[in-house]
């Protein structure tokens, strides 16, 4: 019943009013997402504040606004006595080393792979000529 009333209300509203309500709904949704992001950042900051110095945390959040949660490896390093900046740098370096190693392995795999059966071989034009001769002989 409520859905029917909503449909009737939408039909009675002029188009510009319906559009402005859609815009308002989108705006509210964006505001809600921003509040959730801020809440997550605040939670991460509060959680991390037990791990280290608050000014250092504020500086870190300013430099890395995309980080909403510290990985466990970083937390452990901070508990072990490292600064947040150093723990994060080591974490990032390790992650990038792993990506680089995977990329290098993929390159080695590509070079050693036999290639596609569909034809990425060199000298394909010679092969096409041979097939054309073969087809003309055995037709």
PDB file of C-alpha atoms in Angstrom, residues 63-137:
ATOM      1  CA  UNK A  63      49.648  12.111   4.399  1.00  0.00           C
ATOM      2  CA  UNK A  64      47.644   8.924   3.781  1.00  0.00           C
ATOM      3  CA  UNK A  65      43.904   9.779   3.787  1.00  0.00           C
ATOM      4  CA  UNK A  66      43.170   6.602   1.804  1.00  0.00           C
ATOM      5  CA  UNK A  67      44.252   4.387   4.713  1.00  0.00           C
ATOM      6  CA  UNK A  68      41.241   3.639   6.862  1.00  0.00           C
ATOM      7  CA  UNK A  69      42.705   0.723   8.782  1.00  0.00           C
ATOM      8  CA  UNK A  70      46.220  -0.239   9.700  1.00  0.00           C
ATOM      9  CA  UNK A  71      47.227  -3.744   8.639  1.00  0.00           C
ATOM     10  CA  UNK A  72      48.156  -6.136  11.419  1.00  0.00           C
ATOM     11  CA  UNK A  73      51.802  -6.159  10.294  1.00  0.00           C
ATOM     12  CA  UNK A  74      51.997  -2.398  10.892  1.00  0.00           C
ATOM     13  CA  UNK A  75      50.331  -2.682  14.305  1.00  0.00           C
ATOM     14  CA  UNK A  76      52.752  -5.397  15.349  1.00  0.00           C
ATOM     15  CA  UNK A  77      55.729  -3.314  14.231  1.00  0.00           C
ATOM     16  CA  UNK A  78      54.448  -0.328  16.244  1.00  0.00           C
ATOM     17  CA  UNK A  79      53.969  -2.545  19.295  1.00  0.00           C
ATOM     18  CA  UNK A  80      57.549  -3.675  18.711  1.00  0.00           C
ATOM     19  CA  UNK A  81      58.767  -0.102  19.103  1.00  0.00           C
ATOM     20  CA  UNK A  82      58.883   1.214  15.537  1.00  0.00           C
ATOM     21  CA  UNK A  83      57.365   4.554  14.597  1.00  0.00           C
ATOM     22  CA  UNK A  84      54.166   4.564  12.578  1.00  0.00           C
ATOM     23  CA  UNK A  85      55.927   6.153   9.604  1.00  0.00           C
ATOM     24  CA  UNK A  86      58.677   3.541   9.611  1.00  0.00           C
ATOM     25  CA  UNK A  87      56.267   0.629  10.144  1.00  0.00           C
ATOM     26  CA  UNK A  88      54.093   1.854   7.252  1.00  0.00           C
ATOM     27  CA  UNK A  89      57.104   2.380   4.973  1.00  0.00           C
ATOM     28  CA  UNK A  90      58.355  -1.144   5.664  1.00  0.00           C
ATOM     29  CA  UNK A  91      54.870  -2.548   5.041  1.00  0.00           C
ATOM     30  CA  UNK A  92      54.575  -0.662   1.742  1.00  0.00           C
ATOM     31  CA  UNK A  93      58.071  -1.751   0.686  1.00  0.00           C
ATOM     32  CA  UNK A  94      57.275  -5.390   1.416  1.00  0.00           C
ATOM     33  CA  UNK A  95      54.012  -5.144  -0.527  1.00  0.00           C
ATOM     34  CA  UNK A  96      55.728  -3.504  -3.492  1.00  0.00           C
ATOM     35  CA  UNK A  97      58.539  -6.095  -3.461  1.00  0.00           C
ATOM     36  CA  UNK A  98      55.919  -8.849  -3.615  1.00  0.00           C
ATOM     37  CA  UNK A  99      54.171  -7.124  -6.543  1.00  0.00           C
ATOM     38  CA  UNK A 100      57.477  -6.685  -8.350  1.00  0.00           C
ATOM     39  CA  UNK A 101      58.433 -10.317  -7.802  1.00  0.00           C
ATOM     40  CA  UNK A 102      55.036 -11.430  -9.135  1.00  0.00           C
ATOM     41  CA  UNK A 103      55.423  -9.166 -12.156  1.00  0.00           C
ATOM     42  CA  UNK A 104      58.899 -10.509 -12.880  1.00  0.00           C
ATOM     43  CA  UNK A 105      57.663 -14.085 -12.561  1.00  0.00           C
ATOM     44  CA  UNK A 106      54.797 -13.320 -14.953  1.00  0.00           C
ATOM     45  CA  UNK A 107      57.298 -11.911 -17.457  1.00  0.00           C
ATOM     46  CA  UNK A 108      59.466 -15.025 -17.183  1.00  0.00           C
ATOM     47  CA  UNK A 109      56.387 -17.190 -17.647  1.00  0.00           C
ATOM     48  CA  UNK A 110      55.356 -15.237 -20.759  1.00  0.00           C
ATOM     49  CA  UNK A 111      58.831 -15.598 -22.289  1.00  0.00           C
ATOM     50  CA  UNK A 112      58.983 -19.324 -21.638  1.00  0.00           C
ATOM     51  CA  UNK A 113      55.393 -20.102 -22.671  1.00  0.00           C
ATOM     52  CA  UNK A 114      55.037 -21.884 -26.015  1.00  0.00           C
ATOM     53  CA  UNK A 115      52.534 -19.313 -27.271  1.00  0.00           C
ATOM     54  CA  UNK A 116      48.999 -19.433 -28.482  1.00  0.00           C
ATOM     55  CA  UNK A 117      47.729 -22.245 -30.638  1.00  0.00           C
ATOM     56  CA  UNK A 118      45.696 -19.649 -32.534  1.00  0.00           C
ATOM     57  CA  UNK A 119      48.758 -18.030 -33.988  1.00  0.00           C
ATOM     58  CA  UNK A 120      51.044 -15.494 -32.495  1.00  0.00           C
ATOM     59  CA  UNK A 121      54.036 -17.155 -34.140  1.00  0.00           C
ATOM     60  CA  UNK A 122      56.532 -15.251 -36.199  1.00  0.00           C
ATOM     61  CA  UNK A 123      56.678 -15.968 -39.923  1.00  0.00           C
ATOM     62  CA  UNK A 124      52.930 -16.294 -40.156  1.00  0.00           C
ATOM     63  CA  UNK A 125      52.853 -14.972 -43.739  1.00  0.00           C
ATOM     64  CA  UNK A 126      55.096 -17.855 -44.880  1.00  0.00           C
ATOM     65  CA  UNK A 127      52.744 -20.267 -43.171  1.00  0.00           C
ATOM     66  CA  UNK A 128      49.772 -18.669 -44.945  1.00  0.00           C
ATOM     67  CA  UNK A 129      51.501 -19.155 -48.333  1.00  0.00           C
ATOM     68  CA  UNK A 130      52.214 -22.792 -47.562  1.00  0.00           C
ATOM     69  CA  UNK A 131      48.586 -23.373 -46.555  1.00  0.00           C
ATOM     70  CA  UNK A 132      47.378 -21.679 -49.741  1.00  0.00           C
ATOM     71  CA  UNK A 133      49.570 -23.993 -51.864  1.00  0.00           C
ATOM     72  CA  UNK A 134      48.414 -26.998 -49.874  1.00  0.00           C
ATOM     73  CA  UNK A 135      44.753 -26.032 -50.347  1.00  0.00           C
ATOM     74  CA  UNK A 136      45.188 -25.485 -54.102  1.00  0.00           C
ATOM     75  CA  UNK A 137      46.851 -28.873 -54.581  1.00  0.00           C
TER      76      UNK A 137
END
